[in-house]
Short mmCIF file of C-alpha atoms in Angstrom, two decimals:
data_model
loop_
_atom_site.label_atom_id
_atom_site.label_comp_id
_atom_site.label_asym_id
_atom_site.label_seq_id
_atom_site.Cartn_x
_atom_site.Cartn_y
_atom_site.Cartn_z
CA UNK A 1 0.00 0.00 0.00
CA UNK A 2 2.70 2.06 0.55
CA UNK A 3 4.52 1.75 -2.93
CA UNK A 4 0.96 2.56 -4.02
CA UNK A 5 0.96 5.69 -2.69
CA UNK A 6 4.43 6.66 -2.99
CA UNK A 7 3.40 6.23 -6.85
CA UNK A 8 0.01 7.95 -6.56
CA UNK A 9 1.89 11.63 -5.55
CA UNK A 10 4.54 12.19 -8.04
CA UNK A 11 2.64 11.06 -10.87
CA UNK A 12 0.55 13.64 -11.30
CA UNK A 13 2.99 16.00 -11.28
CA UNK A 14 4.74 14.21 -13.61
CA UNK A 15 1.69 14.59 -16.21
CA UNK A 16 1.40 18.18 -15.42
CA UNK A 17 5.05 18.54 -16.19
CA UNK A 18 4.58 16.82 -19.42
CA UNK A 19 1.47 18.56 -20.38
CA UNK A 20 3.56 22.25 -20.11
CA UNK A 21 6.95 20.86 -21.18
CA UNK A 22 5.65 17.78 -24.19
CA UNK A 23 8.71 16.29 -23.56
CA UNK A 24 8.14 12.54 -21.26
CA UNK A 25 12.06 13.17 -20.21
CA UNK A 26 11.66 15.94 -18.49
CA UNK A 27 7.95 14.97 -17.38
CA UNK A 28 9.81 12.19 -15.45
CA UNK A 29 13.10 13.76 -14.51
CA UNK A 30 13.80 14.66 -10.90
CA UNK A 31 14.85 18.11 -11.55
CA UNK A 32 11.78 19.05 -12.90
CA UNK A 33 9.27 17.19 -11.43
CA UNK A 34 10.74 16.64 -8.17
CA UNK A 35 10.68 20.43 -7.80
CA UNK A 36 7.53 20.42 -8.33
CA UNK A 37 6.58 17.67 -6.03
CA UNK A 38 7.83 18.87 -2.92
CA UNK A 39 6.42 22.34 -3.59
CA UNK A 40 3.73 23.46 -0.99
CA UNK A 41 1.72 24.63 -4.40
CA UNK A 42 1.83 20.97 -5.16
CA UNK A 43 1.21 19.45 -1.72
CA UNK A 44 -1.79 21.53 -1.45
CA UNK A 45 -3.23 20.85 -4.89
CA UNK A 46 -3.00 16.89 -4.49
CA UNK A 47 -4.50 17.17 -1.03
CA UNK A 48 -7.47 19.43 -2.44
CA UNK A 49 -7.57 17.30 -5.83
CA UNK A 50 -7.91 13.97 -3.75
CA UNK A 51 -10.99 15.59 -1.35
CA UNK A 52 -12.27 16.74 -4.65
CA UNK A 53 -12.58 13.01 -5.54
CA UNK A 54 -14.04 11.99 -2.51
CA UNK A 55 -16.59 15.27 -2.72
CA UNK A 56 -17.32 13.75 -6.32
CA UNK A 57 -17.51 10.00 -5.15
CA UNK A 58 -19.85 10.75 -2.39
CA UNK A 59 -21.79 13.11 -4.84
CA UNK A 60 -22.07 10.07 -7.64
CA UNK A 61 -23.24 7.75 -5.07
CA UNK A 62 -26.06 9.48 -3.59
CA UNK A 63 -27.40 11.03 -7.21
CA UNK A 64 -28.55 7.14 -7.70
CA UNK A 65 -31.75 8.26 -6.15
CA UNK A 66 -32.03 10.40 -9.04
CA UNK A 67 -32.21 9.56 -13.01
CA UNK A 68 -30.10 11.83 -14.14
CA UNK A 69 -28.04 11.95 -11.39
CA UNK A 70 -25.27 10.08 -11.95
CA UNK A 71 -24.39 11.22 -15.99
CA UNK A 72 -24.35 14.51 -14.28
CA UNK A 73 -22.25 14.20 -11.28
CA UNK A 74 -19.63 12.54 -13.47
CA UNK A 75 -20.00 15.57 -16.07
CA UNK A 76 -19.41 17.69 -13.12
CA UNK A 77 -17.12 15.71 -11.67
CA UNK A 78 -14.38 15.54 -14.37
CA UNK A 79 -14.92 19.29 -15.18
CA UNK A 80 -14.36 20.74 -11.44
CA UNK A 81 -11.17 18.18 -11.12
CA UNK A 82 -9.79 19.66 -14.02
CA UNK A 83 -10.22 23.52 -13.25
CA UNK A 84 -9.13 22.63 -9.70
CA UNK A 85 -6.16 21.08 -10.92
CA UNK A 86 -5.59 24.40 -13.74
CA UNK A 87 -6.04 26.68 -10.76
CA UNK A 88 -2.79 25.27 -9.07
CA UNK A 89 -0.90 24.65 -12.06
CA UNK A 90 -1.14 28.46 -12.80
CA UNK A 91 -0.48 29.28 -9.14
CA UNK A 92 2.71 26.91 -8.99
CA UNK A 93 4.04 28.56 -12.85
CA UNK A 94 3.75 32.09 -11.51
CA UNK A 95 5.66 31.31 -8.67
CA UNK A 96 8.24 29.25 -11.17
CA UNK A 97 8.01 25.90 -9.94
CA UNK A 98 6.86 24.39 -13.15
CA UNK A 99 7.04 25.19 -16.15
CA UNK A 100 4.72 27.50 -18.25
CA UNK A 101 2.59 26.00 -21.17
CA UNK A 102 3.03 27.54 -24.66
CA UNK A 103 0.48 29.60 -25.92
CA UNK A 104 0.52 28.05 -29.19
CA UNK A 105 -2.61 25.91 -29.61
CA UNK A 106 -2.20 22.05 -29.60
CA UNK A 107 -2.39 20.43 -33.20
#
């Protein structure tokens, strides 16, 4: 359980990495990532990205009552994950501990 979530915390900073860099050797090299990953930006983001999931979990499981419910949470779900996640990624690139995105749009 422990490997588990020794694995579960870097990687998403790893992905964010990758997402701003495109380059999977940087994503996954300790000089970038790991400076991100023992940022307080990040610690805080993966702490309020994990109760997000449990806020959406608990949210999915008692729409069941409802027919729409569910298709909706999830919807939700995904979305408010996402522009949680955003929100700390810009907060951690002003403060330069990861690097900015291009502006350039993604073909």
């Amino acid at each position: 359980m422990t490997t588990g979530v020794l694995g579960l915390y870097p990687f998403p900073a790893s992905l964010t990495v990758y997402a701003a860099t495109g380059e999977l050797r940087t994503a996954f090299s300790r000089a970038s990532t790991g400076r991100f990953a023992t940022s307080g930006t990040y610690v805080r983001a993966w702490l309020a990205w994990i109760a997000g999931i449990v806020a959406v979990a608990v949210a999915a499981v008692l729409s069941v009552i409802t027919l729409v419910g569910p298709v909706v949470v999830r919807a939700w779900g995904t979305y408010s994950l996402g522009v949680l996640w955003g929100y700390y990624y810009r907060q951690a690139a002003a403060e330069g501990v990861v690097p900015t995105a291009p502006d350039e749009p993604v073909r």
